[in-house]
CSV table of C-alpha atoms and ligand atoms in Angstrom, one decimal:
chain,number,residue,atom,x,y,z
A,30,MET,CA,0.0,0.0,0.0
A,31,GLN,CA,1.5,3.3,-1.1
A,32,PHE,CA,1.3,6.3,1.3
A,33,GLY,CA,3.3,9.2,0.1
A,34,ASN,CA,7.0,8.3,0.2
A,35,PHE,CA,6.4,5.0,1.9
A,36,GLN,CA,5.0,1.7,0.9
A,37,ILE,CA,3.5,0.1,4.0
A,38,ASP,CA,2.4,-3.5,4.0
A,39,ALA,CA,1.4,-6.0,6.7
A,40,VAL,CA,3.5,-9.2,6.5
A,41,GLU,CA,2.6,-12.1,8.8
A,42,ASP,CA,4.5,-15.0,10.4
A,43,GLY,CA,1.5,-17.3,10.8
A,44,ARG,CA,-0.7,-17.5,13.8
A,45,PHE,CA,-0.3,-18.6,17.5
A,46,GLY,CA,-2.3,-18.8,20.7
A,47,LEU,CA,-1.9,-17.4,24.1
A,48,ASP,CA,-4.1,-17.8,27.2
A,49,GLY,CA,-7.2,-15.6,26.8
A,50,GLY,CA,-7.2,-14.7,30.5
A,51,ALA,CA,-3.6,-13.5,30.4
A,52,MET,CA,-4.3,-11.5,27.2
A,53,PHE,CA,-7.1,-9.6,28.9
A,54,GLY,CA,-5.9,-9.2,32.5
A,55,ILE,CA,-8.7,-8.4,34.9
A,56,VAL,CA,-11.5,-8.6,32.3
A,57,PRO,CA,-13.9,-11.4,33.1
A,58,ARG,CA,-13.9,-14.3,30.7
A,59,PRO,CA,-17.6,-13.9,29.7
A,60,LEU,CA,-16.7,-10.5,28.3
A,61,TRP,CA,-13.5,-11.3,26.4
A,62,SER,CA,-14.6,-14.7,25.2
A,63,ARG,CA,-17.4,-13.0,23.2
A,64,LYS,CA,-14.7,-11.1,21.3
A,65,ALA,CA,-12.0,-13.8,21.2
A,66,PRO,CA,-13.4,-17.3,21.5
A,67,PRO,CA,-10.9,-19.6,23.4
A,68,ASP,CA,-10.0,-23.1,22.4
A,69,GLU,CA,-10.1,-26.1,24.7
A,70,ALA,CA,-6.8,-25.0,26.3
A,71,ASN,CA,-8.3,-21.5,26.9
A,72,ARG,CA,-6.0,-20.0,24.2
A,73,ILE,CA,-7.1,-17.4,21.8
A,74,GLU,CA,-5.9,-17.1,18.2
A,75,LEU,CA,-3.5,-14.3,17.6
A,76,ALA,CA,-1.7,-12.8,14.6
A,77,LEU,CA,2.1,-12.4,14.3
A,78,ARG,CA,1.7,-9.3,12.1
A,79,CYS,CA,4.9,-7.5,11.2
A,80,LEU,CA,5.1,-4.4,9.1
A,81,LEU,CA,7.2,-3.9,6.0
A,82,VAL,CA,8.0,-0.2,5.3
A,83,ARG,CA,9.8,0.7,2.1
A,84,GLY,CA,10.9,4.1,1.1
A,85,GLU,CA,13.7,6.7,1.5
A,86,GLY,CA,16.1,4.0,0.1
A,87,ARG,CA,15.3,1.6,2.9
A,88,VAL,CA,13.6,-1.8,3.4
A,89,ILE,CA,12.5,-1.7,7.1
A,90,LEU,CA,10.9,-4.7,8.9
A,91,ILE,CA,9.2,-4.0,12.1
A,92,ASP,CA,9.3,-7.1,14.4
A,93,ASN,CA,9.8,-10.6,13.0
A,94,GLY,CA,7.3,-13.0,14.6
A,95,MET,CA,8.2,-16.3,16.3
A,96,GLY,CA,10.6,-17.8,13.7
A,97,GLU,CA,11.6,-21.4,13.4
A,98,GLN,CA,13.6,-22.0,16.6
A,99,TRP,CA,10.9,-24.1,18.2
A,100,ASP,CA,10.7,-27.8,19.1
A,101,GLU,CA,7.5,-29.7,18.7
A,102,LYS,CA,6.5,-29.1,22.4
A,103,GLY,CA,6.9,-25.3,22.0
A,104,ARG,CA,4.9,-25.3,18.8
A,105,GLN,CA,2.1,-27.2,20.5
A,106,GLN,CA,2.2,-25.1,23.6
A,107,PHE,CA,1.8,-21.9,21.6
A,108,ALA,CA,-0.4,-23.4,18.8
A,109,LEU,CA,2.1,-22.0,16.3
A,110,SER,CA,0.7,-22.5,12.8
A,111,ARG,CA,1.9,-21.5,9.3
A,112,LYS,CA,-1.2,-22.8,7.6
A,113,PRO,CA,-3.2,-21.5,5.9
A,114,ILE,CA,-1.3,-18.2,6.7
A,115,PRO,CA,2.4,-18.8,5.7
A,116,GLY,CA,5.5,-17.8,7.6
A,117,LEU,CA,7.3,-14.5,7.4
A,118,GLU,CA,9.7,-15.3,4.6
A,119,ALA,CA,6.8,-16.4,2.4
A,120,SER,CA,4.9,-13.2,3.3
A,121,LEU,CA,7.9,-11.1,2.4
A,122,ALA,CA,8.3,-13.0,-0.8
A,123,ALA,CA,4.7,-12.2,-1.7
A,124,LYS,CA,5.7,-8.5,-1.5
A,125,GLY,CA,8.8,-9.1,-3.6
A,126,VAL,CA,11.2,-8.9,-0.7
A,127,HIS,CA,13.9,-11.4,0.2
A,128,ARG,CA,15.3,-11.5,3.8
A,129,HIS,CA,18.7,-10.4,2.4
A,130,ASP,CA,17.1,-7.2,1.1
A,131,VAL,CA,16.1,-5.9,4.6
A,132,THR,CA,18.2,-2.9,5.5
A,133,ASP,CA,16.7,-2.2,8.9
A,134,MET,CA,15.3,-4.7,11.5
A,135,PHE,CA,13.3,-2.7,13.9
A,136,PHE,CA,12.5,-4.3,17.3
A,137,THR,CA,9.6,-3.0,19.4
A,138,HIS,CA,11.0,-5.3,22.1
A,139,LEU,CA,12.7,-8.7,22.4
A,140,HIS,CA,9.8,-10.9,23.5
A,141,PHE,CA,9.8,-14.2,21.7
A,142,ASP,CA,6.7,-13.5,19.7
A,143,HIS,CA,8.3,-10.3,18.3
A,144,ALA,CA,11.9,-11.2,17.9
A,145,GLY,CA,11.7,-15.0,17.4
A,146,GLY,CA,12.6,-14.7,13.7
A,147,THR,CA,15.9,-12.9,14.3
A,148,VAL,CA,18.1,-16.0,14.1
A,149,GLN,CA,17.8,-19.0,11.7
A,150,PRO,CA,17.9,-22.5,13.1
A,151,ASP,CA,21.5,-22.8,11.9
A,152,GLY,CA,22.5,-19.9,14.1
A,153,SER,CA,23.0,-17.3,11.4
A,154,LEU,CA,21.1,-14.0,11.3
A,155,THR,CA,17.9,-14.0,9.3
A,156,PHE,CA,18.5,-10.5,8.0
A,157,PRO,CA,22.3,-10.5,7.6
A,158,ASN,CA,22.4,-7.2,5.8
A,159,ALA,CA,20.3,-5.3,8.2
A,160,MET,CA,21.1,-3.0,11.1
A,161,HIS,CA,19.0,-4.1,14.1
A,162,HIS,CA,17.4,-1.3,16.2
A,163,LEU,CA,16.4,-1.6,19.8
A,164,GLN,CA,16.1,0.4,23.0
A,165,ALA,CA,19.1,-0.2,25.3
A,166,SER,CA,16.9,-0.6,28.4
A,167,ASN,CA,15.1,-3.5,26.7
A,168,TRP,CA,18.4,-5.1,25.7
A,169,HIS,CA,19.5,-4.9,29.3
A,170,LEU,CA,16.2,-6.4,30.6
A,171,ALA,CA,16.4,-9.3,28.1
A,172,HIS,CA,19.8,-10.1,29.7
A,173,HIS,CA,18.7,-9.5,33.3
A,174,PRO,CA,15.0,-10.3,33.4
A,175,SER,CA,13.0,-10.4,36.6
A,176,PRO,CA,11.3,-13.8,37.4
A,177,LYS,CA,8.1,-12.4,35.9
A,178,ASP,CA,9.8,-11.5,32.6
A,179,ALA,CA,12.2,-14.4,32.3
A,180,GLY,CA,9.8,-16.7,30.3
A,181,SER,CA,9.3,-14.0,27.6
A,182,PHE,CA,13.0,-13.6,26.6
A,183,ARG,CA,15.0,-16.3,24.9
A,184,PRO,CA,18.8,-16.1,24.5
A,185,CYS,CA,18.5,-17.8,21.1
A,186,ASP,CA,16.6,-14.8,19.8
A,187,ARG,CA,19.5,-12.5,20.2
A,188,ALA,CA,22.5,-14.8,19.5
A,189,GLY,CA,24.7,-13.1,16.9
A,190,LEU,CA,23.5,-9.6,17.7
A,191,VAL,CA,26.5,-7.4,18.6
A,192,ALA,CA,26.0,-3.8,19.7
A,193,GLY,CA,28.0,-1.4,17.6
A,194,GLU,CA,28.2,-3.9,14.7
A,195,ASN,CA,24.8,-5.2,13.6
A,196,LEU,CA,22.8,-3.8,16.5
A,197,THR,CA,22.2,-0.1,17.4
A,198,LEU,CA,20.9,0.6,20.9
A,199,TYR,CA,19.0,3.8,21.8
A,200,ASP,CA,18.5,5.6,25.0
A,201,GLY,CA,15.2,7.3,24.3
A,202,PRO,CA,13.5,8.9,21.3
A,203,TRP,CA,15.2,8.7,17.9
A,204,GLN,CA,14.4,8.9,14.2
A,205,LEU,CA,15.2,6.1,11.7
A,206,THR,CA,14.6,8.3,8.7
A,207,GLU,CA,12.6,11.4,7.7
A,208,GLY,CA,9.0,10.7,8.7
A,209,PHE,CA,9.8,7.6,10.8
A,210,ASP,CA,10.3,8.1,14.6
A,211,VAL,CA,9.3,6.3,17.7
A,212,LEU,CA,7.0,6.5,20.8
A,213,LEU,CA,8.2,5.0,24.0
A,214,SER,CA,6.3,2.9,26.4
A,215,ASP,CA,7.4,1.0,29.6
A,216,GLY,CA,4.2,-0.5,31.0
A,217,HIS,CA,4.3,-3.8,29.1
A,218,THR,CA,8.1,-4.1,29.2
A,219,THR,CA,10.9,-1.7,29.8
A,220,GLY,CA,11.9,0.2,26.7
A,221,MET,CA,9.3,-0.8,24.2
A,222,GLN,CA,9.4,1.5,21.2
A,223,LEU,CA,6.5,2.0,18.8
A,224,PRO,CA,7.3,3.2,15.3
A,225,ARG,CA,5.4,6.2,14.1
A,226,ILE,CA,5.3,6.8,10.4
A,227,ARG,CA,4.1,9.9,8.7
A,228,ALA,CA,3.4,9.3,5.1
A,229,GLY,CA,1.0,10.7,2.5
A,230,GLY,CA,-0.9,12.8,5.0
A,231,GLU,CA,-1.5,9.9,7.3
A,232,THR,CA,0.2,9.0,10.6
A,233,PHE,CA,0.6,5.3,11.4
A,234,VAL,CA,1.5,4.0,14.9
A,235,TYR,CA,2.5,0.3,15.2
A,236,CYS,CA,1.1,-0.5,18.7
A,237,ALA,CA,3.0,-3.7,19.4
A,238,ASP,CA,2.0,-4.9,22.9
A,239,LEU,CA,0.7,-1.5,24.1
A,240,ILE,CA,-2.5,-2.2,22.1
A,241,PRO,CA,-2.1,-5.7,20.8
A,242,THR,CA,-5.5,-6.1,19.3
A,243,SER,CA,-8.5,-4.0,18.4
A,244,ALA,CA,-10.2,-5.3,21.6
A,245,HIS,CA,-7.5,-3.6,23.6
A,246,VAL,CA,-8.6,-0.2,22.3
A,247,HIS,CA,-11.0,-0.3,25.2
A,248,LEU,CA,-9.0,1.4,27.9
A,249,PRO,CA,-9.4,-1.0,30.8
A,250,TRP,CA,-8.6,-4.1,28.7
A,251,VAL,CA,-4.9,-4.5,29.6
A,252,MET,CA,-2.8,-7.7,29.4
A,253,GLY,CA,-1.9,-9.7,32.6
A,254,TYR,CA,1.6,-10.1,31.1
A,255,ASP,CA,2.4,-6.4,31.6
A,256,ARG,CA,5.0,-5.3,34.1
A,257,SER,CA,2.9,-2.3,35.1
A,258,PRO,CA,-0.7,-2.3,34.0
A,259,VAL,CA,-1.3,1.1,35.6
A,260,GLU,CA,1.5,2.6,33.4
A,261,THR,CA,0.2,0.7,30.4
A,262,THR,CA,-3.3,2.2,30.9
A,263,ALA,CA,-1.9,5.8,31.1
A,264,GLU,CA,0.4,5.3,28.1
A,265,LYS,CA,-2.6,3.8,26.1
A,266,GLN,CA,-4.8,6.7,27.1
A,267,ALA,CA,-2.2,9.2,25.8
A,268,VAL,CA,-1.8,7.4,22.5
A,269,LEU,CA,-5.6,6.9,22.0
A,270,GLU,CA,-6.4,10.6,22.8
A,271,GLU,CA,-3.9,11.7,20.2
A,272,ALA,CA,-5.1,9.1,17.7
A,273,VAL,CA,-8.7,10.4,18.1
A,274,ALA,CA,-7.6,14.1,17.9
A,275,LYS,CA,-5.3,13.6,14.9
A,276,GLY,CA,-6.9,10.7,13.0
A,277,TRP,CA,-4.0,8.4,13.5
A,278,ILE,CA,-4.1,4.9,12.1
A,279,LEU,CA,-3.2,2.3,14.8
A,280,VAL,CA,-1.6,-1.0,13.5
A,281,PHE,CA,-2.3,-4.1,15.6
A,282,GLU,CA,0.4,-6.8,15.8
A,283,HIS,CA,-1.7,-9.5,17.3
A,284,ASP,CA,-5.3,-8.9,16.0
A,285,PRO,CA,-6.1,-11.9,13.9
A,286,GLY,CA,-8.8,-10.1,11.9
A,287,MET,CA,-7.8,-6.5,11.6
A,288,ASP,CA,-4.6,-4.9,10.3
A,289,ALA,CA,-5.2,-1.4,11.5
A,290,CYS,CA,-7.9,1.1,12.3
A,291,ARG,CA,-8.7,4.7,13.3
A,292,VAL,CA,-10.1,5.4,16.8
A,293,ILE,CA,-13.3,7.0,17.8
A,294,GLN,CA,-14.9,7.9,21.2
A,295,ASP,CA,-18.5,6.9,21.9
A,296,GLU,CA,-21.1,9.0,23.7
A,297,ARG,CA,-19.7,8.0,27.0
A,298,GLY,CA,-16.1,8.9,26.0
A,299,ARG,CA,-15.0,5.3,25.7
A,300,PHE,CA,-12.4,4.6,23.0
A,301,ARG,CA,-13.6,2.3,20.2
A,302,PRO,CA,-12.2,1.0,16.9
A,303,GLY,CA,-13.3,3.2,14.1
A,304,GLU,CA,-12.7,3.0,10.4
A,305,VAL,CA,-10.8,-0.2,9.5
A,306,VAL,CA,-7.7,0.2,7.4
A,307,ASP,CA,-6.5,-2.6,5.2
A,308,LEU,CA,-2.7,-3.0,4.9
A,309,GLY,CA,-2.9,-6.2,2.9
A,310,GLY,CA,-2.9,-8.6,5.8
A,311,HIS,CA,-5.1,-11.7,6.2
A,312,GLY,CA,-8.8,-12.1,6.8
A,313,ARG,CA,-11.0,-11.8,9.8
A,314,THR,CA,-11.3,-14.8,12.0
A,315,TRP,CA,-12.8,-13.4,15.2
A,316,PRO,CA,-16.5,-12.6,15.2
A,317,GLU,CA,-17.4,-9.0,14.6
A,318,ALA,CA,-16.4,-6.7,17.5
A,319,GLN,CA,-18.9,-6.7,20.3
A,320,VAL,CA,-19.1,-3.8,22.7
A,321,PRO,CA,-18.4,-5.1,26.2
B,19,LIG,ZN1,5.6,-8.4,24.6
């Protein structure tokens, strides 16, 4: 999809499943299960939606899914599936991009469902010609996680990354290129960075795990995985208010049925998904959004 100087496309790494209760924190199951029906193991289907941004002489990939460094037990545990939606390399190929073409590998954070595709099963980097970009505080947390965070970071997802060589670490806001900067968020994990792309009169924000699905546009719907749900709620509110005021398009990494949307506020001031924006991702699998 062309927007001004940038071509912006959703590229997916298949689907996976996480516990529905953990995805919606304190929200009661009767509410979230209407929006996201769980399977027999209480998991809900989630997307691994990365974003391919081309322009200004760059081929930028935002997050890289779960990759192939999984044994059968891990694949079963997370219901990792590449059918009928194929993996990331096939999704990139459908857009005419080979993994060697990627110039910039942008990490929102290093959790396994965002950075799992960084390294090939043979130990080589998947995007050997790319500079990898990450906040320094998230790099530090990945190496020294708290007991709550430890299960989300895997050393195999950062093997071969060397700061100053193929990895650039940032301490705060920065700009990748003209029209491409970041918003910072610490509620989900320390040093999560959300790309903000201004192109063709539109502003896109890739929400990563701040607003993982369109259901999480509702302010109190915050994940149980978060380090600080109170901080997440405040950070979400700031982004949502600006999205409403300025007509931003929010891109959802984990929503299985919606690439992106604008945000509206209803008569009670509650944030709601507005106009749906198609970025070439895959089809809807959840039932139509129901107001909780
Ligand atoms: Zn995460």
